[in-house]
Amino acid sequence: MRERKPEWYERAKTGPFEEVKFTDVHADKVMHRVKEGEPHQERKGFKFRAGIAAAAGVLLLVGAGVFYLGTGPFGEGNTAGPSYQHEETADVTEAGMIKTAEKTMQEQLGKKLLFQSIEPQAGADQVRVVFRNGGNYAYVWVSTETGKVMMYHMSAIFGPEEIDDDILGKAKEKLRELGYKGEFKADRLTRLMDYGRVPNQAAQVSENLFSGEAEIGYVNGKYVGAYFEVGQEEIGEDLKQTGLNAMSNLRSGTVKLNKAARNTGGGMDGEITLFYGPDASASSFVKMNYVTHAVLEVTDLSLAPADPASPEQRTEQDQKLLDMENAKLQSAAAAVADGIFGIRLEDYTLVKNQSRPGTVTFESGGTAPAIEATYNLEGVIYGLGIWREATPY
C-alpha cells in the first residue's frame, strides 16, 4: 500500500468545505463511526471531491475487487443480500450463527477476518457477530429465531496483489475513455458493503481503486466517479491564465503551477483543479469548469488556521471564528468575490455555519447559487467557492 498523502492534499481535493467522494480518508471516518455507533450526518456545503469518497467520502465509494452478489466480479445480480442462507437448515446455536456470519462475510466481502465477538442485541431477537483484522471489519446481524442474516456492514482494504485482473482492466479502460493518459497501476482497493440497515433497500457495494495519480469508483458494479492527474502540456494557456488571475485575488505574490487534476462523475463532470506552490507540496488551488473555464473555487490552505492539539484549544478557536463580526466578514468576502466571480456579495445574506466554525454561506435570495467562504482567526479568507449540488459517490 502506498503511503498516505499529507492531510492538506486530501483537503485540497475537496476544498475547505464539505467532503464528498469516498477516499481512504472517508473510509477511516466510516470505520470510526461504525466503531462508535454514530449515525452519519449530512451537512450542507461543498459535497464534491477531487479525488474519489474518503469520502468521502465520502458516498462515495470504497474498494474494487473480486466480489460475489450472485454473478461475480462487478456483478449486478443478487443485490438483495445473501441468498445461500435460504437453502440451508437454520442453526441458531452460537457456533451455528458464527458460522453463518463467517460464510456471509467471506462470500460477500471476499476476505476472511478474525472472529472477535458475538453480542446479543437488546430489544431484538438478534446477535451481532463481529470480525476484525487491522482496519478491516465486518458486522453481521443474525436472527436468533431463524438463524438467517438480517443485515451486515463490512469494509476491507486489498493490496495490489489481491486485485483481480478483470476489474483492473475494466478500470483502466474507463480511465482511458475519460481522458487519463497515464498507466494506471492500482496499489490499493477498498470495499464497503451495506445490507439490511435501511428497510427495503438492496445491498449497497461501494468500491474504489487507487493509484498514485488516479482513482476510480463503482457502486454495485456501475462506474460513479474518477479523479486523475493531467500533464501541464494538456492545459491551454488561457485556462492557466484564468487560474492565475483567480489566485491573485486571494493571495499576493507569485505562484507556480505544479500540478493539475480532473474530476468526473458525482456531479463534477468537466471540473479541473490547478495546484499552485513553490514545490510539489503546493497547498493552493483553483477549481474551474474544464470547458467554459468558469472559476468554481479558489483556496489557499497555507492561510488556514492551525488545528490545535487539545479539545479545549479547538473549542476556543471555534468560538472565536463564530464570534467574528458579520459586517467585517461580508466586506472581506465581497472584495474577493467581485474579482473572482464578478458578483456583488454585498447584496447576499450572510449565514454562519455553527457545525463548521469559520465557514460562512452567502445566500442570494434568488436563483443565483450560494457562495461559501472560509476564514482564519484574523478574518482573512483562505477559501471562496460557488456551492453546487453534487452526488457523493
mmCIF file of C-alpha atoms in Angstrom:
data_model
loop_
_atom_site.group_PDB
_atom_site.id
_atom_site.type_symbol
_atom_site.label_atom_id
_atom_site.label_comp_id
_atom_site.label_asym_id
_atom_site.label_seq_id
_atom_site.Cartn_x
_atom_site.Cartn_y
_atom_site.Cartn_z
ATOM 1 C CA MET A 1 0.000 0.000 0.000
ATOM 2 C CA ARG A 2 1.193 3.461 -0.809
ATOM 3 C CA GLU A 3 1.985 5.954 1.860
ATOM 4 C CA ARG A 4 -0.911 8.162 2.866
ATOM 5 C CA LYS A 5 -0.708 11.660 1.387
ATOM 6 C CA PRO A 6 -0.423 14.655 3.749
ATOM 7 C CA GLU A 7 -3.727 15.838 5.199
ATOM 8 C CA TRP A 8 -3.683 19.071 3.192
ATOM 9 C CA TYR A 9 -3.565 17.027 -0.020
ATOM 10 C CA GLU A 10 -6.854 15.341 0.781
ATOM 11 C CA ARG A 11 -8.332 18.707 1.798
ATOM 12 C CA ALA A 12 -7.149 20.228 -1.468
ATOM 13 C CA LYS A 13 -9.043 17.599 -3.410
ATOM 14 C CA THR A 14 -12.335 18.637 -1.818
ATOM 15 C CA GLY A 15 -11.628 22.217 -0.833
ATOM 16 C CA PRO A 16 -12.086 23.643 2.656
ATOM 17 C CA PHE A 17 -15.783 22.897 2.594
ATOM 18 C CA GLU A 18 -17.713 19.614 2.572
ATOM 19 C CA GLU A 19 -16.056 16.330 1.588
ATOM 20 C CA VAL A 20 -17.777 14.244 -0.993
ATOM 21 C CA LYS A 21 -16.039 11.428 -2.628
ATOM 22 C CA PHE A 22 -15.211 8.296 -0.737
ATOM 23 C CA THR A 23 -11.435 8.071 -0.327
ATOM 24 C CA ASP A 24 -9.237 6.287 2.160
ATOM 25 C CA VAL A 25 -9.799 9.241 4.498
ATOM 26 C CA HIS A 26 -13.562 8.749 4.185
ATOM 27 C CA ALA A 27 -13.163 5.047 4.759
ATOM 28 C CA ASP A 28 -11.328 5.784 8.015
ATOM 29 C CA LYS A 29 -14.170 8.065 9.074
ATOM 30 C CA VAL A 30 -16.812 5.440 8.285
ATOM 31 C CA MET A 31 -14.858 2.840 10.239
ATOM 32 C CA HIS A 32 -14.671 5.204 13.198
ATOM 33 C CA ARG A 33 -18.408 5.912 13.065
ATOM 34 C CA VAL A 34 -19.206 2.213 12.983
ATOM 35 C CA LYS A 35 -16.912 1.535 15.945
ATOM 36 C CA GLU A 36 -18.509 4.315 17.954
ATOM 37 C CA GLY A 37 -22.048 3.655 16.736
ATOM 38 C CA GLU A 38 -22.534 7.198 15.489
ATOM 39 C CA PRO A 39 -25.117 7.860 12.741
ATOM 40 C CA HIS A 40 -23.906 9.577 9.584
ATOM 41 C CA GLN A 41 -24.974 13.209 9.355
ATOM 42 C CA GLU A 42 -25.259 15.039 6.015
ATOM 43 C CA ARG A 43 -24.198 18.664 6.084
ATOM 44 C CA LYS A 44 -24.880 21.381 3.625
ATOM 45 C CA GLY A 45 -21.820 22.603 1.827
ATOM 46 C CA PHE A 46 -19.324 21.561 -0.786
ATOM 47 C CA LYS A 47 -20.044 17.900 -1.322
ATOM 48 C CA PHE A 48 -17.725 17.360 -4.235
ATOM 49 C CA ARG A 49 -14.263 15.825 -4.240
ATOM 50 C CA ALA A 50 -11.270 15.990 -6.483
ATOM 51 C CA GLY A 51 -10.011 12.567 -5.572
ATOM 52 C CA ILE A 52 -12.532 9.833 -5.338
ATOM 53 C CA ALA A 53 -15.071 9.176 -1.359
ATOM 54 C CA ALA A 54 -12.605 9.399 1.947
ATOM 55 C CA ALA A 55 -15.200 10.423 1.445
ATOM 56 C CA ALA A 56 -15.727 10.943 1.398
ATOM 57 C CA GLY A 57 -16.458 10.288 1.357
ATOM 58 C CA VAL A 58 -17.353 10.127 1.136
ATOM 59 C CA LEU A 59 -20.904 8.412 -0.633
ATOM 60 C CA LEU A 60 -18.848 7.756 -2.256
ATOM 61 C CA LEU A 61 -17.173 4.649 -2.737
ATOM 62 C CA VAL A 62 -14.864 2.153 -1.287
ATOM 63 C CA GLY A 63 -12.914 -0.569 -2.974
ATOM 64 C CA ALA A 64 -12.903 -2.580 -6.149
ATOM 65 C CA GLY A 65 -12.008 -6.223 -6.259
ATOM 66 C CA VAL A 66 -13.471 -9.702 -6.637
ATOM 67 C CA PHE A 67 -16.878 -9.855 -5.012
ATOM 68 C CA TYR A 68 -19.929 -12.014 -5.468
ATOM 69 C CA LEU A 69 -23.544 -10.926 -5.374
ATOM 70 C CA GLY A 70 -24.818 -13.827 -7.410
ATOM 71 C CA THR A 71 -22.911 -13.100 -10.637
ATOM 72 C CA GLY A 72 -19.258 -12.447 -9.780
ATOM 73 C CA PRO A 73 -16.830 -9.511 -10.076
ATOM 74 C CA PHE A 74 -18.589 -6.184 -10.624
ATOM 75 C CA GLY A 75 -21.788 -8.222 -10.827
ATOM 76 C CA GLU A 76 -25.216 -6.642 -10.797
ATOM 77 C CA GLY A 77 -27.034 -9.854 -9.890
ATOM 78 C CA ASN A 78 -28.400 -10.546 -6.431
ATOM 79 C CA THR A 79 -28.130 -7.241 -4.593
ATOM 80 C CA ALA A 80 -30.859 -8.115 -2.103
ATOM 81 C CA GLY A 81 -28.404 -9.775 0.260
ATOM 82 C CA PRO A 82 -27.070 -13.291 0.849
ATOM 83 C CA SER A 83 -29.072 -15.930 -0.985
ATOM 84 C CA TYR A 84 -27.442 -19.194 0.096
ATOM 85 C CA GLN A 85 -28.892 -18.954 3.595
ATOM 86 C CA HIS A 86 -32.403 -19.751 2.321
ATOM 87 C CA GLU A 87 -31.187 -23.127 1.086
ATOM 88 C CA GLU A 88 -29.764 -24.357 4.377
ATOM 89 C CA THR A 89 -31.275 -25.608 7.610
ATOM 90 C CA ALA A 90 -31.327 -22.875 10.236
ATOM 91 C CA ASP A 91 -28.777 -23.283 13.035
ATOM 92 C CA VAL A 92 -29.462 -20.953 15.941
ATOM 93 C CA THR A 93 -26.727 -22.261 18.207
ATOM 94 C CA GLU A 94 -23.949 -19.783 18.955
ATOM 95 C CA ALA A 95 -21.494 -21.776 16.857
ATOM 96 C CA GLY A 96 -24.031 -22.039 14.035
ATOM 97 C CA MET A 97 -24.721 -18.312 13.936
ATOM 98 C CA ILE A 98 -20.994 -17.525 13.937
ATOM 99 C CA LYS A 99 -20.547 -19.969 11.047
ATOM 100 C CA THR A 100 -23.393 -18.326 9.092
ATOM 101 C CA ALA A 101 -21.940 -14.853 9.684
ATOM 102 C CA GLU A 102 -18.465 -16.001 8.664
ATOM 103 C CA LYS A 103 -19.779 -17.541 5.448
ATOM 104 C CA THR A 104 -21.638 -14.329 4.634
ATOM 105 C CA MET A 105 -18.509 -12.284 5.239
ATOM 106 C CA GLN A 106 -16.314 -14.453 3.016
ATOM 107 C CA GLU A 107 -18.804 -14.707 0.161
ATOM 108 C CA GLN A 108 -19.882 -11.071 0.185
ATOM 109 C CA LEU A 109 -16.733 -9.219 1.288
ATOM 110 C CA GLY A 110 -14.218 -11.577 -0.312
ATOM 111 C CA LYS A 111 -11.988 -11.609 2.771
ATOM 112 C CA LYS A 112 -11.708 -13.757 5.887
ATOM 113 C CA LEU A 113 -11.281 -11.726 9.057
ATOM 114 C CA LEU A 114 -10.680 -12.829 12.636
ATOM 115 C CA PHE A 115 -13.688 -13.551 14.826
ATOM 116 C CA GLN A 116 -13.884 -11.034 17.664
ATOM 117 C CA SER A 117 -17.221 -11.372 19.446
ATOM 118 C CA ILE A 118 -20.888 -12.362 19.319
ATOM 119 C CA GLU A 119 -23.158 -9.849 21.033
ATOM 120 C CA PRO A 120 -26.890 -10.187 21.894
ATOM 121 C CA GLN A 121 -28.860 -7.143 20.693
ATOM 122 C CA ALA A 122 -31.105 -5.522 23.288
ATOM 123 C CA GLY A 123 -34.761 -5.417 22.276
ATOM 124 C CA ALA A 124 -34.295 -7.659 19.233
ATOM 125 C CA ASP A 125 -34.118 -11.375 18.586
ATOM 126 C CA GLN A 126 -30.697 -10.964 17.001
ATOM 127 C CA VAL A 127 -26.999 -11.225 17.717
ATOM 128 C CA ARG A 128 -24.263 -9.146 16.176
ATOM 129 C CA VAL A 129 -21.205 -11.121 15.113
ATOM 130 C CA VAL A 130 -18.055 -9.015 14.865
ATOM 131 C CA PHE A 131 -14.957 -9.829 12.797
ATOM 132 C CA ARG A 132 -11.899 -7.602 12.605
ATOM 133 C CA ASN A 133 -8.358 -7.598 11.281
ATOM 134 C CA GLY A 134 -6.495 -4.303 11.415
ATOM 135 C CA GLY A 135 -8.511 -1.690 9.528
ATOM 136 C CA ASN A 136 -10.790 -4.365 8.035
ATOM 137 C CA TYR A 137 -14.049 -5.205 9.798
ATOM 138 C CA ALA A 138 -17.358 -6.992 9.351
ATOM 139 C CA TYR A 139 -20.527 -6.662 11.427
ATOM 140 C CA VAL A 140 -23.147 -9.302 10.686
ATOM 141 C CA TRP A 141 -26.543 -9.410 12.418
ATOM 142 C CA VAL A 142 -28.125 -12.896 12.635
ATOM 143 C CA SER A 143 -31.654 -13.782 13.757
ATOM 144 C CA THR A 144 -31.739 -15.980 16.862
ATOM 145 C CA GLU A 145 -35.102 -17.369 15.722
ATOM 146 C CA THR A 146 -34.341 -18.309 12.099
ATOM 147 C CA GLY A 147 -30.533 -18.316 12.031
ATOM 148 C CA LYS A 148 -30.645 -16.088 8.937
ATOM 149 C CA VAL A 149 -28.583 -12.967 8.250
ATOM 150 C CA MET A 150 -30.712 -9.869 8.817
ATOM 151 C CA MET A 151 -28.156 -7.176 7.934
ATOM 152 C CA TYR A 152 -24.449 -6.516 7.625
ATOM 153 C CA HIS A 153 -21.930 -3.712 7.360
ATOM 154 C CA MET A 154 -18.409 -4.584 6.151
ATOM 155 C CA SER A 155 -15.279 -2.837 4.929
ATOM 156 C CA ALA A 156 -11.956 -4.163 3.677
ATOM 157 C CA ILE A 157 -8.752 -2.956 2.057
ATOM 158 C CA PHE A 158 -6.987 -5.102 -0.541
ATOM 159 C CA GLY A 159 -3.336 -4.855 -1.630
ATOM 160 C CA PRO A 160 -2.203 -4.744 -5.279
ATOM 161 C CA GLU A 161 -1.600 -8.492 -5.389
ATOM 162 C CA GLU A 162 -5.241 -9.104 -4.396
ATOM 163 C CA ILE A 163 -6.794 -7.004 -7.165
ATOM 164 C CA ASP A 164 -8.494 -9.076 -9.847
ATOM 165 C CA ASP A 165 -7.126 -8.589 -13.397
ATOM 166 C CA ASP A 166 -10.596 -8.255 -14.912
ATOM 167 C CA ILE A 167 -11.542 -5.446 -12.549
ATOM 168 C CA LEU A 168 -8.240 -3.678 -13.078
ATOM 169 C CA GLY A 169 -8.639 -3.970 -16.839
ATOM 170 C CA LYS A 170 -12.140 -2.524 -16.686
ATOM 171 C CA ALA A 171 -10.899 0.409 -14.582
ATOM 172 C CA LYS A 172 -8.008 1.114 -16.983
ATOM 173 C CA GLU A 173 -10.352 1.102 -19.973
ATOM 174 C CA LYS A 174 -12.760 3.531 -18.299
ATOM 175 C CA LEU A 175 -9.977 5.901 -17.263
ATOM 176 C CA ARG A 176 -8.647 5.992 -20.830
ATOM 177 C CA GLU A 177 -12.164 6.765 -22.029
ATOM 178 C CA LEU A 178 -12.328 9.649 -19.542
ATOM 179 C CA GLY A 179 -9.072 11.117 -20.844
ATOM 180 C CA TYR A 180 -6.427 9.760 -18.459
ATOM 181 C CA LYS A 181 -3.179 9.273 -20.386
ATOM 182 C CA GLY A 182 -1.079 7.626 -17.681
ATOM 183 C CA GLU A 183 -0.563 3.954 -16.887
ATOM 184 C CA PHE A 184 -2.957 3.029 -14.116
ATOM 185 C CA LYS A 185 -1.170 0.804 -11.587
ATOM 186 C CA ALA A 186 -3.591 0.318 -8.717
ATOM 187 C CA ASP A 187 -1.849 -0.070 -5.374
ATOM 188 C CA ARG A 188 -4.950 -0.320 -3.215
ATOM 189 C CA LEU A 189 -8.551 -1.446 -3.436
ATOM 190 C CA THR A 190 -11.220 -0.743 -0.843
ATOM 191 C CA ARG A 191 -14.733 -2.098 -0.482
ATOM 192 C CA LEU A 192 -17.663 -1.005 1.708
ATOM 193 C CA MET A 193 -20.800 -3.170 1.878
ATOM 194 C CA ASP A 194 -24.138 -2.419 3.480
ATOM 195 C CA TYR A 195 -27.299 -4.511 3.633
ATOM 196 C CA GLY A 196 -30.465 -4.516 5.717
ATOM 197 C CA ARG A 197 -29.902 -1.386 7.772
ATOM 198 C CA VAL A 198 -32.301 0.573 5.515
ATOM 199 C CA PRO A 199 -35.671 -1.204 5.074
ATOM 200 C CA ASN A 200 -36.443 -2.407 1.526
ATOM 201 C CA GLN A 201 -33.095 -1.223 0.206
ATOM 202 C CA ALA A 202 -30.953 -3.540 -1.884
ATOM 203 C CA ALA A 203 -27.429 -4.360 -0.792
ATOM 204 C CA GLN A 204 -25.023 -1.499 -1.473
ATOM 205 C CA VAL A 205 -21.494 -2.319 -2.631
ATOM 206 C CA SER A 206 -19.218 0.696 -2.943
ATOM 207 C CA GLU A 207 -15.745 0.084 -4.348
ATOM 208 C CA ASN A 208 -12.710 2.155 -5.201
ATOM 209 C CA LEU A 209 -9.373 1.593 -6.952
ATOM 210 C CA PHE A 210 -6.429 3.852 -6.057
ATOM 211 C CA SER A 211 -3.058 4.636 -7.599
ATOM 212 C CA GLY A 212 -0.644 7.494 -7.029
ATOM 213 C CA GLU A 213 -2.137 9.569 -9.869
ATOM 214 C CA ALA A 214 -5.692 8.329 -10.292
ATOM 215 C CA GLU A 215 -8.712 6.867 -8.551
ATOM 216 C CA ILE A 216 -11.909 5.339 -9.897
ATOM 217 C CA GLY A 217 -15.011 4.152 -8.123
ATOM 218 C CA TYR A 218 -18.030 1.923 -8.615
ATOM 219 C CA VAL A 219 -21.294 1.352 -6.771
ATOM 220 C CA ASN A 220 -22.987 -2.002 -7.340
ATOM 221 C CA GLY A 221 -20.697 -2.553 -10.308
ATOM 222 C CA LYS A 222 -21.538 0.730 -12.032
ATOM 223 C CA TYR A 223 -18.979 3.495 -12.599
ATOM 224 C CA VAL A 224 -19.735 6.574 -10.481
ATOM 225 C CA GLY A 225 -16.654 8.795 -10.498
ATOM 226 C CA ALA A 226 -12.946 9.250 -11.027
ATOM 227 C CA TYR A 227 -10.029 11.533 -10.234
ATOM 228 C CA PHE A 228 -6.825 11.646 -12.269
ATOM 229 C CA GLU A 229 -3.866 13.925 -12.811
ATOM 230 C CA VAL A 230 -3.232 15.507 -16.209
ATOM 231 C CA GLY A 231 0.016 16.825 -17.660
ATOM 232 C CA GLN A 232 0.551 20.578 -17.787
ATOM 233 C CA GLU A 233 1.077 20.283 -21.545
ATOM 234 C CA GLU A 234 -2.566 19.201 -21.805
ATOM 235 C CA ILE A 235 -3.772 22.507 -20.312
ATOM 236 C CA GLY A 236 -4.334 25.522 -22.564
ATOM 237 C CA GLU A 237 -2.593 28.808 -21.796
ATOM 238 C CA ASP A 238 -5.916 30.627 -21.442
ATOM 239 C CA LEU A 239 -7.054 28.190 -18.761
ATOM 240 C CA LYS A 240 -3.740 28.573 -16.941
ATOM 241 C CA GLN A 241 -4.100 32.356 -17.037
ATOM 242 C CA THR A 242 -7.639 32.182 -15.672
ATOM 243 C CA GLY A 243 -6.352 30.155 -12.751
ATOM 244 C CA LEU A 244 -3.547 32.612 -12.008
ATOM 245 C CA ASN A 245 -5.932 35.571 -12.155
ATOM 246 C CA ALA A 246 -8.304 33.877 -9.704
ATOM 247 C CA MET A 247 -5.491 33.001 -7.296
ATOM 248 C CA SER A 248 -4.136 36.549 -7.368
ATOM 249 C CA ASN A 249 -7.456 37.782 -5.956
ATOM 250 C CA LEU A 250 -6.980 35.604 -2.890
ATOM 251 C CA ARG A 251 -3.263 35.998 -2.206
ATOM 252 C CA SER A 252 -0.420 38.257 -3.257
ATOM 253 C CA GLY A 253 2.919 37.208 -4.688
ATOM 254 C CA THR A 254 3.995 34.877 -7.449
ATOM 255 C CA VAL A 255 2.579 31.380 -7.570
ATOM 256 C CA LYS A 256 3.855 28.426 -9.569
ATOM 257 C CA LEU A 257 1.603 25.849 -11.221
ATOM 258 C CA ASN A 258 2.745 22.429 -10.010
ATOM 259 C CA LYS A 259 0.014 20.004 -10.952
ATOM 260 C CA ALA A 260 -3.449 19.647 -12.483
ATOM 261 C CA ALA A 261 -6.174 17.056 -11.946
ATOM 262 C CA ARG A 262 -9.558 16.264 -13.455
ATOM 263 C CA ASN A 263 -12.760 15.169 -11.694
ATOM 264 C CA THR A 264 -15.528 13.209 -13.368
ATOM 265 C CA GLY A 265 -18.784 11.815 -12.039
ATOM 266 C CA GLY A 266 -20.602 12.643 -8.832
ATOM 267 C CA GLY A 267 -21.924 15.890 -10.302
ATOM 268 C CA MET A 268 -18.379 17.092 -11.048
ATOM 269 C CA ASP A 269 -18.089 16.223 -14.741
ATOM 270 C CA GLY A 270 -15.861 18.701 -16.518
ATOM 271 C CA GLU A 271 -14.056 20.101 -13.470
ATOM 272 C CA ILE A 272 -10.313 20.639 -13.348
ATOM 273 C CA THR A 273 -8.177 21.665 -10.381
ATOM 274 C CA LEU A 274 -4.910 23.568 -10.771
ATOM 275 C CA PHE A 275 -2.484 23.234 -7.832
ATOM 276 C CA TYR A 276 -0.015 26.020 -7.036
ATOM 277 C CA GLY A 277 3.016 26.436 -4.770
ATOM 278 C CA PRO A 278 6.814 26.595 -4.716
ATOM 279 C CA ASP A 279 7.132 22.793 -4.838
ATOM 280 C CA ALA A 280 5.172 19.554 -5.105
ATOM 281 C CA SER A 281 3.640 20.157 -1.666
ATOM 282 C CA ALA A 282 1.597 23.046 -3.101
ATOM 283 C CA SER A 283 -1.473 23.760 -0.991
ATOM 284 C CA SER A 284 -3.152 26.449 -3.107
ATOM 285 C CA PHE A 285 -5.591 25.509 -5.824
ATOM 286 C CA VAL A 286 -8.239 26.778 -8.218
ATOM 287 C CA LYS A 287 -11.180 24.683 -9.401
ATOM 288 C CA MET A 288 -12.687 25.507 -12.778
ATOM 289 C CA ASN A 289 -15.103 24.181 -15.360
ATOM 290 C CA TYR A 290 -12.832 22.450 -17.875
ATOM 291 C CA VAL A 291 -14.951 23.501 -20.868
ATOM 292 C CA THR A 292 -16.086 27.042 -20.023
ATOM 293 C CA HIS A 293 -13.120 27.951 -17.749
ATOM 294 C CA ALA A 294 -15.582 29.394 -15.239
ATOM 295 C CA VAL A 295 -13.978 29.594 -11.778
ATOM 296 C CA LEU A 296 -15.769 27.484 -9.168
ATOM 297 C CA GLU A 297 -13.496 27.715 -6.128
ATOM 298 C CA VAL A 298 -10.236 29.306 -5.004
ATOM 299 C CA THR A 299 -8.418 28.082 -1.879
ATOM 300 C CA ASP A 300 -5.075 28.681 -0.188
ATOM 301 C CA LEU A 301 -4.700 26.241 2.707
ATOM 302 C CA SER A 302 -1.450 27.891 3.808
ATOM 303 C CA LEU A 303 -3.670 30.683 5.189
ATOM 304 C CA ALA A 304 -5.940 28.277 7.103
ATOM 305 C CA PRO A 305 -5.863 28.305 10.921
ATOM 306 C CA ALA A 306 -3.643 25.718 12.558
ATOM 307 C CA ASP A 307 -5.525 22.775 14.013
ATOM 308 C CA PRO A 308 -4.926 22.937 17.797
ATOM 309 C CA ALA A 309 -3.731 19.851 19.619
ATOM 310 C CA SER A 310 -6.162 19.904 22.541
ATOM 311 C CA PRO A 311 -10.001 19.828 22.527
ATOM 312 C CA GLU A 312 -10.004 22.895 24.797
ATOM 313 C CA GLN A 313 -7.937 24.909 22.316
ATOM 314 C CA ARG A 314 -10.117 23.725 19.436
ATOM 315 C CA THR A 315 -13.266 24.815 21.276
ATOM 316 C CA GLU A 316 -11.739 28.224 21.976
ATOM 317 C CA GLN A 317 -10.680 28.610 18.328
ATOM 318 C CA ASP A 318 -14.110 27.605 17.058
ATOM 319 C CA GLN A 319 -15.800 30.128 19.312
ATOM 320 C CA LYS A 320 -13.533 32.922 18.058
ATOM 321 C CA LEU A 321 -14.456 32.058 14.497
ATOM 322 C CA LEU A 322 -18.179 32.078 15.324
ATOM 323 C CA ASP A 323 -17.915 35.407 17.181
ATOM 324 C CA MET A 324 -16.402 37.318 14.251
ATOM 325 C CA GLU A 325 -18.245 40.455 13.212
ATOM 326 C CA ASN A 326 -20.613 39.794 10.296
ATOM 327 C CA ALA A 327 -20.000 43.136 8.594
ATOM 328 C CA LYS A 328 -16.235 42.566 8.584
ATOM 329 C CA LEU A 329 -16.624 39.069 7.172
ATOM 330 C CA GLN A 330 -19.013 40.195 4.443
ATOM 331 C CA SER A 331 -16.801 43.108 3.458
ATOM 332 C CA ALA A 332 -13.707 40.893 3.189
ATOM 333 C CA ALA A 333 -15.558 38.296 1.112
ATOM 334 C CA ALA A 334 -17.167 40.869 -1.155
ATOM 335 C CA ALA A 335 -13.823 42.272 -2.271
ATOM 336 C CA VAL A 336 -12.589 38.824 -3.268
ATOM 337 C CA ALA A 337 -15.857 37.568 -4.769
ATOM 338 C CA ASP A 338 -16.180 40.568 -7.058
ATOM 339 C CA GLY A 339 -12.736 39.942 -8.553
ATOM 340 C CA ILE A 340 -13.189 36.183 -8.935
ATOM 341 C CA PHE A 341 -16.864 35.737 -9.766
ATOM 342 C CA GLY A 342 -17.909 39.252 -10.813
ATOM 343 C CA ILE A 343 -20.807 39.408 -8.328
ATOM 344 C CA ARG A 344 -21.991 41.897 -5.694
ATOM 345 C CA LEU A 345 -21.707 39.879 -2.499
ATOM 346 C CA GLU A 346 -22.940 42.907 -0.532
ATOM 347 C CA ASP A 347 -26.429 42.018 -1.788
ATOM 348 C CA TYR A 348 -26.247 38.479 -0.349
ATOM 349 C CA THR A 349 -27.369 37.362 3.112
ATOM 350 C CA LEU A 350 -24.652 36.064 5.441
ATOM 351 C CA VAL A 351 -25.336 32.808 7.310
ATOM 352 C CA LYS A 352 -22.796 31.386 9.774
ATOM 353 C CA ASN A 353 -22.371 27.629 9.981
ATOM 354 C CA GLN A 354 -22.470 26.526 13.603
ATOM 355 C CA SER A 355 -21.252 22.999 12.828
ATOM 356 C CA ARG A 356 -18.295 24.305 10.800
ATOM 357 C CA PRO A 357 -16.944 27.413 12.533
ATOM 358 C CA GLY A 358 -15.049 29.654 10.141
ATOM 359 C CA THR A 359 -17.283 28.711 7.207
ATOM 360 C CA VAL A 360 -19.879 31.248 6.101
ATOM 361 C CA THR A 361 -22.604 30.836 3.476
ATOM 362 C CA PHE A 362 -23.816 33.809 1.445
ATOM 363 C CA GLU A 363 -27.381 33.265 0.158
ATOM 364 C CA SER A 364 -28.512 35.242 -2.877
ATOM 365 C CA GLY A 365 -32.226 35.081 -2.107
ATOM 366 C CA GLY A 366 -32.834 34.376 -5.788
ATOM 367 C CA THR A 367 -31.768 31.849 -8.406
ATOM 368 C CA ALA A 368 -28.044 32.567 -8.145
ATOM 369 C CA PRO A 369 -26.089 29.824 -6.335
ATOM 370 C CA ALA A 370 -24.857 30.390 -2.805
ATOM 371 C CA ILE A 371 -21.247 31.357 -2.133
ATOM 372 C CA GLU A 372 -19.237 29.755 0.690
ATOM 373 C CA ALA A 373 -16.223 31.369 2.311
ATOM 374 C CA THR A 374 -13.749 30.117 4.908
ATOM 375 C CA TYR A 375 -11.817 32.387 7.264
ATOM 376 C CA ASN A 376 -8.873 32.119 9.608
ATOM 377 C CA LEU A 377 -8.697 33.625 13.111
ATOM 378 C CA GLU A 378 -7.646 37.007 11.699
ATOM 379 C CA GLY A 379 -10.718 37.153 9.492
ATOM 380 C CA VAL A 380 -8.650 36.540 6.359
ATOM 381 C CA ILE A 381 -10.358 34.471 3.662
ATOM 382 C CA TYR A 382 -8.494 31.327 2.632
ATOM 383 C CA GLY A 383 -11.268 29.750 0.543
ATOM 384 C CA LEU A 384 -14.142 31.031 -1.568
ATOM 385 C CA GLY A 385 -16.358 28.953 -3.830
ATOM 386 C CA ILE A 386 -19.698 28.558 -5.564
ATOM 387 C CA TRP A 387 -21.893 25.996 -3.834
ATOM 388 C CA ARG A 388 -23.191 23.389 -6.259
ATOM 389 C CA GLU A 389 -25.139 20.212 -5.736
ATOM 390 C CA ALA A 390 -23.065 17.101 -6.275
ATOM 391 C CA THR A 391 -23.821 13.442 -5.862
ATOM 392 C CA PRO A 392 -21.306 11.855 -3.473
ATOM 393 C CA TYR A 393 -20.035 8.507 -4.646
#
